[in-house]
mmCIF file of C-alpha atoms in Angstrom:
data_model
loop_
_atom_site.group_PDB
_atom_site.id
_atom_site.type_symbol
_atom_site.label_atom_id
_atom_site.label_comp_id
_atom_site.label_asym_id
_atom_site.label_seq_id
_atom_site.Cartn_x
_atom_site.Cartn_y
_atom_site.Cartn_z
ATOM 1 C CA UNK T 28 0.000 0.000 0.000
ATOM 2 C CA UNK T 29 1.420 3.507 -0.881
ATOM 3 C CA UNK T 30 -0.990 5.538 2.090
ATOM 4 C CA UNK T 31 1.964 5.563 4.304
ATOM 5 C CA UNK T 32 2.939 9.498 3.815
ATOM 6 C CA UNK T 33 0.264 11.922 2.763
ATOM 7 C CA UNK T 34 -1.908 11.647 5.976
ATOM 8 C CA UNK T 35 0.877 13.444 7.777
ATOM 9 C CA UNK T 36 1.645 15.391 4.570
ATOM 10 C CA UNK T 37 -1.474 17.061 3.412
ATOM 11 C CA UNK T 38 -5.255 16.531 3.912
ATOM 12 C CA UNK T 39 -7.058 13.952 1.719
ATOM 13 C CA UNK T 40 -9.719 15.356 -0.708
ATOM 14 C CA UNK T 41 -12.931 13.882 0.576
ATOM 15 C CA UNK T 42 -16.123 14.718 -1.349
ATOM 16 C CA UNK T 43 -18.699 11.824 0.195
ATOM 17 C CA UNK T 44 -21.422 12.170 -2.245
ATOM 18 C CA UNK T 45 -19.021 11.398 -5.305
ATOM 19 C CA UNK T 46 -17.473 8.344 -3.319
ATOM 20 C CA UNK T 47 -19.445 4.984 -5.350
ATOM 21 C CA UNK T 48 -19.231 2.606 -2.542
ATOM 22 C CA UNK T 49 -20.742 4.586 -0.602
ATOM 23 C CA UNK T 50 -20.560 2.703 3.006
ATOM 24 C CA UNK T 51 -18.231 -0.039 2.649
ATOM 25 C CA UNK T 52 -17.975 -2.663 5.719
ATOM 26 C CA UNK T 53 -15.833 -5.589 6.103
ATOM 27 C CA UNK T 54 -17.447 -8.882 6.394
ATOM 28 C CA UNK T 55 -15.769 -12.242 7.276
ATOM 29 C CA UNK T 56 -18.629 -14.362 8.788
ATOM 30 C CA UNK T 57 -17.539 -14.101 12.231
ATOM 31 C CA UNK T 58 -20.047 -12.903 15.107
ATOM 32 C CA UNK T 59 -18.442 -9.473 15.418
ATOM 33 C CA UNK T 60 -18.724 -8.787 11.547
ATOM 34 C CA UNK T 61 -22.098 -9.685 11.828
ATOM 35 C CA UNK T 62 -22.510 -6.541 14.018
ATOM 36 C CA UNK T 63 -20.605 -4.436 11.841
ATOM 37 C CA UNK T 64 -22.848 -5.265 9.021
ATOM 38 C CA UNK T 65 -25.847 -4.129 10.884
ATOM 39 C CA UNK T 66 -23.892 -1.092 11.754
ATOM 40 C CA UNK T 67 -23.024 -0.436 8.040
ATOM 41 C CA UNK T 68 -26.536 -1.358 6.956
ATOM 42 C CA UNK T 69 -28.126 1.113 9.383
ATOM 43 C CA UNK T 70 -25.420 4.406 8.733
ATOM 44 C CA UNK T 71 -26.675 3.586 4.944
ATOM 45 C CA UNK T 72 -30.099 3.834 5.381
ATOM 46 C CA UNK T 73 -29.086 7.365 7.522
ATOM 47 C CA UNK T 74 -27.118 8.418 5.299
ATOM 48 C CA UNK T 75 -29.041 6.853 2.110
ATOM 49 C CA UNK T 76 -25.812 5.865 0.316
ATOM 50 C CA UNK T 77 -25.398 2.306 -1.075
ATOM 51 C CA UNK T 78 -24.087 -0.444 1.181
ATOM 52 C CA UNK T 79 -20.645 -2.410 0.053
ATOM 53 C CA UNK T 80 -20.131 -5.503 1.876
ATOM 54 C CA UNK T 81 -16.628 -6.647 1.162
ATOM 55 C CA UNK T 82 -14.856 -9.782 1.803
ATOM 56 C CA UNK T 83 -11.450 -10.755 1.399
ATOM 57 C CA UNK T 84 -9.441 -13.645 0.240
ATOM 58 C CA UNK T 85 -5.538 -14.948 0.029
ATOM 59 C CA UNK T 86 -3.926 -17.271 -2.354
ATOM 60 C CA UNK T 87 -1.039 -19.160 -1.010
ATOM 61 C CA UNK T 88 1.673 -19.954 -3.433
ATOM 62 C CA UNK T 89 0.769 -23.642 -4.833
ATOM 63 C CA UNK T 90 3.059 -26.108 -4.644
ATOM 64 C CA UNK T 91 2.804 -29.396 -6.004
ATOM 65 C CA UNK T 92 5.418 -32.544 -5.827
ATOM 66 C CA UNK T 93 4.005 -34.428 -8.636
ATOM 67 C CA UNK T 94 1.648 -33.360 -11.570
ATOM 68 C CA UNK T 95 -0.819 -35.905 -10.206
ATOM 69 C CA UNK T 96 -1.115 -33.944 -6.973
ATOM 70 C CA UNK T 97 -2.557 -30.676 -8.941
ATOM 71 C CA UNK T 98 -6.134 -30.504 -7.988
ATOM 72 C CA UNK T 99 -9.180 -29.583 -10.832
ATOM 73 C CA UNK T 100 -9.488 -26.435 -9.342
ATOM 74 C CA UNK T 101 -7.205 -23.869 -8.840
ATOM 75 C CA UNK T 102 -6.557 -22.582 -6.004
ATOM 76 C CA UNK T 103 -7.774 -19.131 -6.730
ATOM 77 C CA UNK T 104 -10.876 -20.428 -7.789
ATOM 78 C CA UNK T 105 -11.453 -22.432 -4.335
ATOM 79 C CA UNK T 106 -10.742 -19.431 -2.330
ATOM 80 C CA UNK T 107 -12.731 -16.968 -4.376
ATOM 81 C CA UNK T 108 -15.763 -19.781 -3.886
ATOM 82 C CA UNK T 109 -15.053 -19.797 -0.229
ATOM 83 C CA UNK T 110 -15.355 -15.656 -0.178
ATOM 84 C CA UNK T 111 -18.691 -15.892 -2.079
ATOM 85 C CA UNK T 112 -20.262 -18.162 0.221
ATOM 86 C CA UNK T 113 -19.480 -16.008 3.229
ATOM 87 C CA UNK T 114 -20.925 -13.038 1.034
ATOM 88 C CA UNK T 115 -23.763 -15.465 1.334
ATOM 89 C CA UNK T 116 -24.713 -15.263 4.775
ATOM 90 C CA UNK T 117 -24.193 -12.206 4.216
ATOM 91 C CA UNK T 118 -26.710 -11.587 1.626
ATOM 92 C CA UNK T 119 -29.188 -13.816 3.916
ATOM 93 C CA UNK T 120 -28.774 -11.698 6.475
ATOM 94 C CA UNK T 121 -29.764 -8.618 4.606
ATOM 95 C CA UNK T 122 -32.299 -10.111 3.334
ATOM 96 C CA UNK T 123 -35.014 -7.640 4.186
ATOM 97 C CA UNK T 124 -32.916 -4.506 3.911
ATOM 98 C CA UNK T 125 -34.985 -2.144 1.618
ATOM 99 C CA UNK T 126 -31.862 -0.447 0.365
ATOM 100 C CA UNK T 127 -28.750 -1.039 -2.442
ATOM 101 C CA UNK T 128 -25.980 -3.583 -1.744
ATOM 102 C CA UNK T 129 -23.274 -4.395 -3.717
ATOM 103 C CA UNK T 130 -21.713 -7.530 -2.502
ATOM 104 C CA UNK T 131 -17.449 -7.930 -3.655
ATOM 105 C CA UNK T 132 -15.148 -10.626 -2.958
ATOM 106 C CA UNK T 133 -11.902 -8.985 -3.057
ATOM 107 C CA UNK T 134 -8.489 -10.706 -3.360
ATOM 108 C CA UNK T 135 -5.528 -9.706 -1.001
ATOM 109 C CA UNK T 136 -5.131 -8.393 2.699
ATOM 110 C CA UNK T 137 -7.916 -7.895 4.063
ATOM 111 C CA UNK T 138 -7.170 -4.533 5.722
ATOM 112 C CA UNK T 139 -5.225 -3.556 2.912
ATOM 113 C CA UNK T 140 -8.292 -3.989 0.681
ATOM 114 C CA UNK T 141 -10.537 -2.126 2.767
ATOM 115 C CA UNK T 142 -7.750 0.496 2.674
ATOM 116 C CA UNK T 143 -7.660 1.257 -1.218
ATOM 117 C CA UNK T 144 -11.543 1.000 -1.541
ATOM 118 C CA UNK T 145 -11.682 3.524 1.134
ATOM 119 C CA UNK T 146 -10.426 5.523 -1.356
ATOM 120 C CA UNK T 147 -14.181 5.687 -2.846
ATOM 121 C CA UNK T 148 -15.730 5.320 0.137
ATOM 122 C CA UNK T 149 -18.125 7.601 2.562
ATOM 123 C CA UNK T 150 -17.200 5.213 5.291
ATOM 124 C CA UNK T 151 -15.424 2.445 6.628
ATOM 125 C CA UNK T 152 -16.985 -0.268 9.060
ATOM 126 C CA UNK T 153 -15.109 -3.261 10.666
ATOM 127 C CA UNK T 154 -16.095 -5.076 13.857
ATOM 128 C CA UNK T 155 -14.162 -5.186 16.716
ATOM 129 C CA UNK T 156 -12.696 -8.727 15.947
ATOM 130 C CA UNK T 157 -12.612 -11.459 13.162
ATOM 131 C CA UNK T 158 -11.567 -14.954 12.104
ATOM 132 C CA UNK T 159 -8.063 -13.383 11.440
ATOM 133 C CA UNK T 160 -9.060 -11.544 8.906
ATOM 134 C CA UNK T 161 -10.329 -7.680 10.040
ATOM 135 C CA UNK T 162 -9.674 -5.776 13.280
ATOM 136 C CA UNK T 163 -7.400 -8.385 14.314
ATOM 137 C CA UNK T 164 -5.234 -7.887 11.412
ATOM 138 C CA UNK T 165 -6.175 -3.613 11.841
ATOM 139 C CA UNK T 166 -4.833 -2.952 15.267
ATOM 140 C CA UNK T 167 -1.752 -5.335 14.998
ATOM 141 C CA UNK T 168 -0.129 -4.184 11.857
ATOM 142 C CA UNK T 169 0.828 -0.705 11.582
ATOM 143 C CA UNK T 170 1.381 -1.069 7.742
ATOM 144 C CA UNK T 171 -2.261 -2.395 6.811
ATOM 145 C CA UNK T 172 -3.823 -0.629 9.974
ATOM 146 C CA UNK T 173 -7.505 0.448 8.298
ATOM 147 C CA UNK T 174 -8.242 2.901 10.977
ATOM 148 C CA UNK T 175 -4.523 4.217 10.689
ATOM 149 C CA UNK T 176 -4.411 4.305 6.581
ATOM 150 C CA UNK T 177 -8.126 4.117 5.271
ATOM 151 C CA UNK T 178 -8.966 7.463 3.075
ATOM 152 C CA UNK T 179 -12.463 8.094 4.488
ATOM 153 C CA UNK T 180 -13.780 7.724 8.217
ATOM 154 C CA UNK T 181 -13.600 4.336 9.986
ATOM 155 C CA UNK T 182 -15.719 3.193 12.717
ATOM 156 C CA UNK T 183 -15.337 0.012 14.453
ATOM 157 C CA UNK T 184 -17.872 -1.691 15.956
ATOM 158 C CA UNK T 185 -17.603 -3.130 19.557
ATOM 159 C CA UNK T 186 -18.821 -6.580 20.493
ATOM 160 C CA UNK T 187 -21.696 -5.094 23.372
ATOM 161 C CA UNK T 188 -23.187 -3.066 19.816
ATOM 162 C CA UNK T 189 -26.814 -4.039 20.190
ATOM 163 C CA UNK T 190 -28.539 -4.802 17.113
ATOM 164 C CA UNK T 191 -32.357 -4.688 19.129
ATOM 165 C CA UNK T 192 -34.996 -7.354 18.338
ATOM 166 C CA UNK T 193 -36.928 -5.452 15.682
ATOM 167 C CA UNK T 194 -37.769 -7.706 12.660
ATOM 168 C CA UNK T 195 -38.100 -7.270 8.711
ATOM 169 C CA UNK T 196 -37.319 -4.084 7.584
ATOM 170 C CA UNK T 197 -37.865 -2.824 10.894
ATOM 171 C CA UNK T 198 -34.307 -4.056 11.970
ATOM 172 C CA UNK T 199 -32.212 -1.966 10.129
ATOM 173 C CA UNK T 200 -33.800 1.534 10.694
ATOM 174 C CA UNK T 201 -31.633 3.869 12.401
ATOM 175 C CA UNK T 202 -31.500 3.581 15.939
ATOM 176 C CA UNK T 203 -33.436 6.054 18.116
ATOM 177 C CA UNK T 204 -30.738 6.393 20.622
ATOM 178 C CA UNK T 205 -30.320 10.039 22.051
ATOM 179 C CA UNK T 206 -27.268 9.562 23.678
ATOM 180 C CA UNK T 207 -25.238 12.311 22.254
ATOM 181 C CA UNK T 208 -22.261 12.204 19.669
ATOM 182 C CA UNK T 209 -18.728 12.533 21.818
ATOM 183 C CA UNK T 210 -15.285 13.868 19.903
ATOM 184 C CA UNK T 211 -12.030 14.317 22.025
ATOM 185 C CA UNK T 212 -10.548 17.494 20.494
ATOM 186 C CA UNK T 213 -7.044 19.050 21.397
ATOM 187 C CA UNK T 214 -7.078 22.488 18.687
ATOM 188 C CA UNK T 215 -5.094 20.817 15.687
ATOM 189 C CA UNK T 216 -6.361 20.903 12.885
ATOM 190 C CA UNK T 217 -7.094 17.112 12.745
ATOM 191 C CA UNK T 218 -9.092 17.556 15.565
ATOM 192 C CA UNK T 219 -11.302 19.799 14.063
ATOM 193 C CA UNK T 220 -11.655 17.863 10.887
ATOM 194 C CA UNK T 221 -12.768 14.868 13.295
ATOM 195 C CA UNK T 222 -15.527 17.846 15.177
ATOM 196 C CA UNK T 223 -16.761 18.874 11.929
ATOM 197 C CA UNK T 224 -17.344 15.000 11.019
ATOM 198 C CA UNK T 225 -18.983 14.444 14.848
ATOM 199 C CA UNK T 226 -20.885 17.490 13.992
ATOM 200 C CA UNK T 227 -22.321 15.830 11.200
ATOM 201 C CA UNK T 228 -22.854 12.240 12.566
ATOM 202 C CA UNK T 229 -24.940 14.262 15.893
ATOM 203 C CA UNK T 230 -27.137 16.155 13.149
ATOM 204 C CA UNK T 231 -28.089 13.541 11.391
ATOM 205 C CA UNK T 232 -28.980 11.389 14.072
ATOM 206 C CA UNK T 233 -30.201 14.394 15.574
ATOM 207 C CA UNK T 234 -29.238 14.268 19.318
ATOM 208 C CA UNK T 235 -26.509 16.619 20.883
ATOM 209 C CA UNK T 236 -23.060 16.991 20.468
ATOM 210 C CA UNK T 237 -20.166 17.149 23.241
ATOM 211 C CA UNK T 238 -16.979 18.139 23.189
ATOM 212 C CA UNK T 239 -13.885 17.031 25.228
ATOM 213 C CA UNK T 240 -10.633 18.262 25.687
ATOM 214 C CA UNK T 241 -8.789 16.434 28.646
ATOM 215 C CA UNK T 242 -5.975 18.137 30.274
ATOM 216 C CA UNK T 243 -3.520 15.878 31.777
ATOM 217 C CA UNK T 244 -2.096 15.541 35.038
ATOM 218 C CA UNK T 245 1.134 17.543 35.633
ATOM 219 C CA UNK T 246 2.097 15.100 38.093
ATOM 220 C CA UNK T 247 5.941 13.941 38.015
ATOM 221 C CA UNK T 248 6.312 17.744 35.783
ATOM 222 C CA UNK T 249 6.792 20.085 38.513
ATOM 223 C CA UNK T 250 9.857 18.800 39.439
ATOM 224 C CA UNK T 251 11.286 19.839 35.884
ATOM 225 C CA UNK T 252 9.244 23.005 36.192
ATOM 226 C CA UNK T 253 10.272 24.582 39.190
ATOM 227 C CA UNK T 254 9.519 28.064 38.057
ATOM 228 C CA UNK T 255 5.649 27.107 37.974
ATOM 229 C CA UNK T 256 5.939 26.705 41.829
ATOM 230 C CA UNK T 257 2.698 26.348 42.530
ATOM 231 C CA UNK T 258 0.540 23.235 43.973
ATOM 232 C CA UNK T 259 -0.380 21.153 40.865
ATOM 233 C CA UNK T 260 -4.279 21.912 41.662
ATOM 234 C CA UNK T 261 -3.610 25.667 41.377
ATOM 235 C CA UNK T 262 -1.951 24.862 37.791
ATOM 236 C CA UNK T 263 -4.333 22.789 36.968
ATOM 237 C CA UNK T 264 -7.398 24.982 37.809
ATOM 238 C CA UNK T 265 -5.580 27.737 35.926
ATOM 239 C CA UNK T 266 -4.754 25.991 32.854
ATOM 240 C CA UNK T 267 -8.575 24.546 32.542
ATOM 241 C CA UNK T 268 -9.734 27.955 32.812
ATOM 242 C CA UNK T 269 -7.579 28.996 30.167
ATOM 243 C CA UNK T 270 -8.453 26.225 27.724
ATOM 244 C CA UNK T 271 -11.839 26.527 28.944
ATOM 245 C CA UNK T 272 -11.851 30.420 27.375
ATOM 246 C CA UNK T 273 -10.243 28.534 23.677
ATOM 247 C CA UNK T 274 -13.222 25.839 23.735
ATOM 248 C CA UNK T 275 -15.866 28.288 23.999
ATOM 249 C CA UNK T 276 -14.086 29.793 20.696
ATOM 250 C CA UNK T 277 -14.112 26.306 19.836
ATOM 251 C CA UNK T 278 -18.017 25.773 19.725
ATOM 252 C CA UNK T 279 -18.858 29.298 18.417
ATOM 253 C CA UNK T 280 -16.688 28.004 15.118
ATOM 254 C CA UNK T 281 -18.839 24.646 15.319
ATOM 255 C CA UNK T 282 -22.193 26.642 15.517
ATOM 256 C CA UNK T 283 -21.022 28.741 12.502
ATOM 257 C CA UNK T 284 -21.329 25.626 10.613
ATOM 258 C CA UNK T 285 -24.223 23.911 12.271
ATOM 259 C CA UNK T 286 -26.241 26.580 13.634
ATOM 260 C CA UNK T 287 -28.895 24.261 14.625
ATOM 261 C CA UNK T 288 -26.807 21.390 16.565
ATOM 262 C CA UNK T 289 -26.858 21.663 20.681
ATOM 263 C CA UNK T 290 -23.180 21.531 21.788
ATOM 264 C CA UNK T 291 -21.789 21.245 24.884
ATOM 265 C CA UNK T 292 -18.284 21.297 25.769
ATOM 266 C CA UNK T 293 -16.204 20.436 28.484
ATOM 267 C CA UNK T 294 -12.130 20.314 30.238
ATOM 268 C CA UNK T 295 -11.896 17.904 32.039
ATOM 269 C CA UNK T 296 -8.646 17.009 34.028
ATOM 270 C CA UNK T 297 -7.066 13.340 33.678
ATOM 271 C CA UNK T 298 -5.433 10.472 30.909
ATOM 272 C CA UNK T 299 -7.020 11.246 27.820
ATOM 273 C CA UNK T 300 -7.204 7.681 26.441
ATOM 274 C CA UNK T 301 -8.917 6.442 30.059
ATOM 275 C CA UNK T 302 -11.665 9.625 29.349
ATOM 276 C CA UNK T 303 -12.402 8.978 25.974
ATOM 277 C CA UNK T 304 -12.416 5.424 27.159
ATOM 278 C CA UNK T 305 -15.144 6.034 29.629
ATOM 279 C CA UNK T 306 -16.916 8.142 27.440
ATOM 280 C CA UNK T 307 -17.874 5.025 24.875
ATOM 281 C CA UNK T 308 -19.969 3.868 27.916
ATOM 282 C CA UNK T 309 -22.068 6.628 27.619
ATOM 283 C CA UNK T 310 -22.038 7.776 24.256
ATOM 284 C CA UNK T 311 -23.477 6.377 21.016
ATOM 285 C CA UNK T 312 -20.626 7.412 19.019
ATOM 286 C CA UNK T 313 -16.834 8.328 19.915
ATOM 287 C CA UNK T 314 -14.912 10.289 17.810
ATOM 288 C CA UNK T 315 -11.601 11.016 17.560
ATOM 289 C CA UNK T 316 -9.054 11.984 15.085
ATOM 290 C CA UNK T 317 -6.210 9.694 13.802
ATOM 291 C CA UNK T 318 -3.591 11.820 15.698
ATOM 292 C CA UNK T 319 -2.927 15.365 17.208
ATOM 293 C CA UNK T 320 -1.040 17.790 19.107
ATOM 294 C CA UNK T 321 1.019 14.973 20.955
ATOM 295 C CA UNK T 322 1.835 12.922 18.632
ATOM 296 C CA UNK T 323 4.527 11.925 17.026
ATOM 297 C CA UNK T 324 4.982 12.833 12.868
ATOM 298 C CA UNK T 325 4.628 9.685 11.058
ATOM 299 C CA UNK T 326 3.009 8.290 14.045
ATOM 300 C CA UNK T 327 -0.480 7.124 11.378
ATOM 301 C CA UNK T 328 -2.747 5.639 14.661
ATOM 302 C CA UNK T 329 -1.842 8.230 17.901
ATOM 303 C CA UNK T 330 -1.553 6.685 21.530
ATOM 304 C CA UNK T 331 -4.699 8.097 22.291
ATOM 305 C CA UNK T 332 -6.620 6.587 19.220
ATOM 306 C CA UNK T 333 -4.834 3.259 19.401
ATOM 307 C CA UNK T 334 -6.346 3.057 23.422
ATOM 308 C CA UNK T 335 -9.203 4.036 22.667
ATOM 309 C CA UNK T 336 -10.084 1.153 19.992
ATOM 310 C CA UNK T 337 -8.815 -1.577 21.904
ATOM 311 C CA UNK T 338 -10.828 -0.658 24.933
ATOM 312 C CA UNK T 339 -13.874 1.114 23.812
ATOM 313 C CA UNK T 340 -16.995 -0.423 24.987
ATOM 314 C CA UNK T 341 -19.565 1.899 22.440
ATOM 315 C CA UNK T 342 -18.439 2.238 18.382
ATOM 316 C CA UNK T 343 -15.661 4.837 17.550
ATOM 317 C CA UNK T 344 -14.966 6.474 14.630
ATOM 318 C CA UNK T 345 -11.517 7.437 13.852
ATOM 319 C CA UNK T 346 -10.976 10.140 11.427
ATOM 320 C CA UNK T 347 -8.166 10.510 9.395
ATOM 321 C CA UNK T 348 -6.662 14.477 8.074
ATOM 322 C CA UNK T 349 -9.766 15.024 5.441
ATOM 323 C CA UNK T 350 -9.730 18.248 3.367
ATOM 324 C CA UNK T 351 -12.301 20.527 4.255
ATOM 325 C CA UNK T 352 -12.982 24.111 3.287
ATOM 326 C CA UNK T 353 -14.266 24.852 7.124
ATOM 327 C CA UNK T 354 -11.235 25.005 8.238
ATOM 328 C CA UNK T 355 -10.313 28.287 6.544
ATOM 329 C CA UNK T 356 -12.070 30.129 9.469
ATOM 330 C CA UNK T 357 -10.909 28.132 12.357
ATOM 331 C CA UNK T 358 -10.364 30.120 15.661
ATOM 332 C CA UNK T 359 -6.644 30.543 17.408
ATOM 333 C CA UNK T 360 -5.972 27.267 19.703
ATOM 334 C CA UNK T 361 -4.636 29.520 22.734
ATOM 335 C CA UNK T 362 -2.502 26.943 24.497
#
C-alpha cells in the first residue's frame, strides 16, 4: 500500500457524495462482523448511500510434488468460492434490507483492501474482531492498519453493539438512541476535521453533540518546572480555565457551521485515552481523530486513538486528516 505518507503530509480530498461505494464494511462471517454489518446497513439507510459488503481472500503460493497432486481447481478459484459463500450469509442476512448492496469478494489483505476501496468510500466499518481476517489484522499491523491508513472515516464496531430485536425491515432503521455524539478534540487541525465530522454524525442522528478536551495531570512535571511553583491543583485549575476560554471559541466556530446542533463542551482534568475510554460507555458514538497535538509525525494511529479502539466499549470512529474548506475560518488554539 502507498498511504503511508500523505496523511501526515497534506489533507485527503474527501467529497462523500461522489465516493461509489458509498458505506463499505468488512465482512468475514464471524459474530463481530455480523454486528458491523448491521452497523453499516443502518449508517446507509441514515445516510441513504449504497451499502458495500466486502470480503477478502488470500492465495497461497501452490506447490505441487508431482503433476498428479494438482487438484481440478485452482486454487484461486477455491478461495474466491469460499469468499462468495461467506458473502452469502451475508446476503441472507440482509435479506429484508430495503436499500442497495453491492456484494465484492476482493483478493488480497484484508485490511489492505478495505484500505484502497476507502479511497471511494463515505465510510469504513469493521467489527471489533474477526476470524483473522479484520480488526485483528487492523490494530496489529501498523502497515495495513484500516483505521490508521483508510482514506475516508472508519468506525469500528464493539462486540456489546446491540442490534435490538426489531424484525423485517424494521431491523435496520436507524436507531433512536439520544445519547449524544462525543469527539475528544485538542485544537489541531485534525481535531477539528474529526468535530466537523462528529458534527455531522450528531445532526443527522439528531441528538446533541459534546466536546472534550482532557488536560492531563502535571504530576511527576513540577519537578522539571520549578519556576511554575505552585501546587499542581492551582496549575491545573488555571490551565482549565484557560483552555476553557479557547473551547468556547471552539463551539462558536462549530455553531457557525451547524447553527442548529446543541453543543456542549467540556475540560476535564485526567489520561485522555482512560476519558475517551469512559466516554464510549455513555455515548453512542466516539470520535476522535487519527492523531494530534502529541503525537509523534509519522506516528499514522496516535496513543490516544490506538487506546481508545482496543478498549472502547460503544463504536468509535476514527478520522483521518480530510480536506475541508471549514477550516479556513478556524479560531486561534490559545494553548
Amino acid at each position: 500500500m502507498s498511504h503511508d505518507s500523505h496523511h501526515t503530509t497534506r489533507p485527503i480530498p474527501f467529497e462523500p457524495a461522489r465516493r461509489e461505494l458509498g458505506v463499505i464494511v468488512g465482512f468475514d462471517g464471524s459474530k463481530q462482523a455480523f454486528l458491523a454489518l448491521h452497523y453499516a446497513a443502518r449508517a446507509s439507510r441514515r445516510s441513504g448511500r449504497v451499502l458495500t459488503v466486502i470480503t477478502a481472500f488470500t492465495v497461497p503460493t501452490p506447490l505441487y510434488t508431482t503433476l498428479a497432486a494438482v487438484p481440478e481447481q485452482s486454487e484461486a478459484e477455491a478461495h474466491l468460492a469460499a469468499a462468495r459463500k461467506v458473502l452469502e450469509e451475508a446476503r441472507s442476512y440482509l435479506q429484508d434490507y430495503p436499500g442497495k448492496v453491492i456484494y465484492r469478494a476482493e483478493r488480497g489483505d484484508a485490511a489492505g483492501v478495505l484500505v484502497d476501496l476507502s479511497s471511494i468510500a463515505e465510510l469504513a466499518v469493521v467489527g471489533a474482531r474477526g476470524r483473522g481476517g479484520f480488526l485483528g489484522r487492523v490494530l496489529g499491523s501498523v502497515s495495513s492498519a484500516l483505521p490508521a491508513h483508510a482514506d475516508c472515516p472508519t468506525v469500528v464496531v464493539p462486540r456489546q453493539y446491540p442490534v435490538g430485536e426489531a424484525e423485517g425491515e424494521a431491523r435496520f432503521e436507524p436507531s433512536a438512541d439520544q445519547r449524544p455524539v462525543v469527539v475528544g478534540i485538542d485544537g489541531s487541525a485534525q481535531s477539528r476535521v474529526a468535530t466537523l465530522q462528529a458534527a455531522q454524525a450528531a445532526q443527522n442522528r439528531g441528538v446533541q453533540l459534546h466536546l472534550l478536551l482532557a488536560l492531563p495531570s502535571l504530576e511527576g512535571w513540577l519537578q522539571w518546572y520549578p519556576e511554575l511553583n505552585a501546587p499542581e491543583e492551582a496549575v491545573t485549575d488555571r490551565r482549565k480555565t484557560q483552555l476553557e476560554k479557547s473551547l468556547e471559541a471552539e463551539v462558536e466556530w462549530l455553531k457557525r457551521h451547524y447553527p442548529s446542533l446543541e453543543v456542549t463542551a467540556l475540560v476535564r482534568p485526567g489520561d485522555p485515552t482512560a476519558l475517551l475510554v469512559r466516554e464510549t460507555d455513555h455515548a453512542q458514538l466516539t470520535v476522535l481523530g487519527t492523531r494530534g497535538r502529541g503525537e509523534i509525525a509519522g506516528t499514522m494511529l496516535g496513543s490516544v486513538s490506538r487506546g481508545v479502539l482496543h478498549k472502547a466499549t460503544g463504536p468509535v470512529m476514527v478520522v483521518p486528516y480530510l480536506k475541508d474548506d471549514r477550516l479556513a475560518d478556524q479560531p486561534e488554539f490559545i494553548r
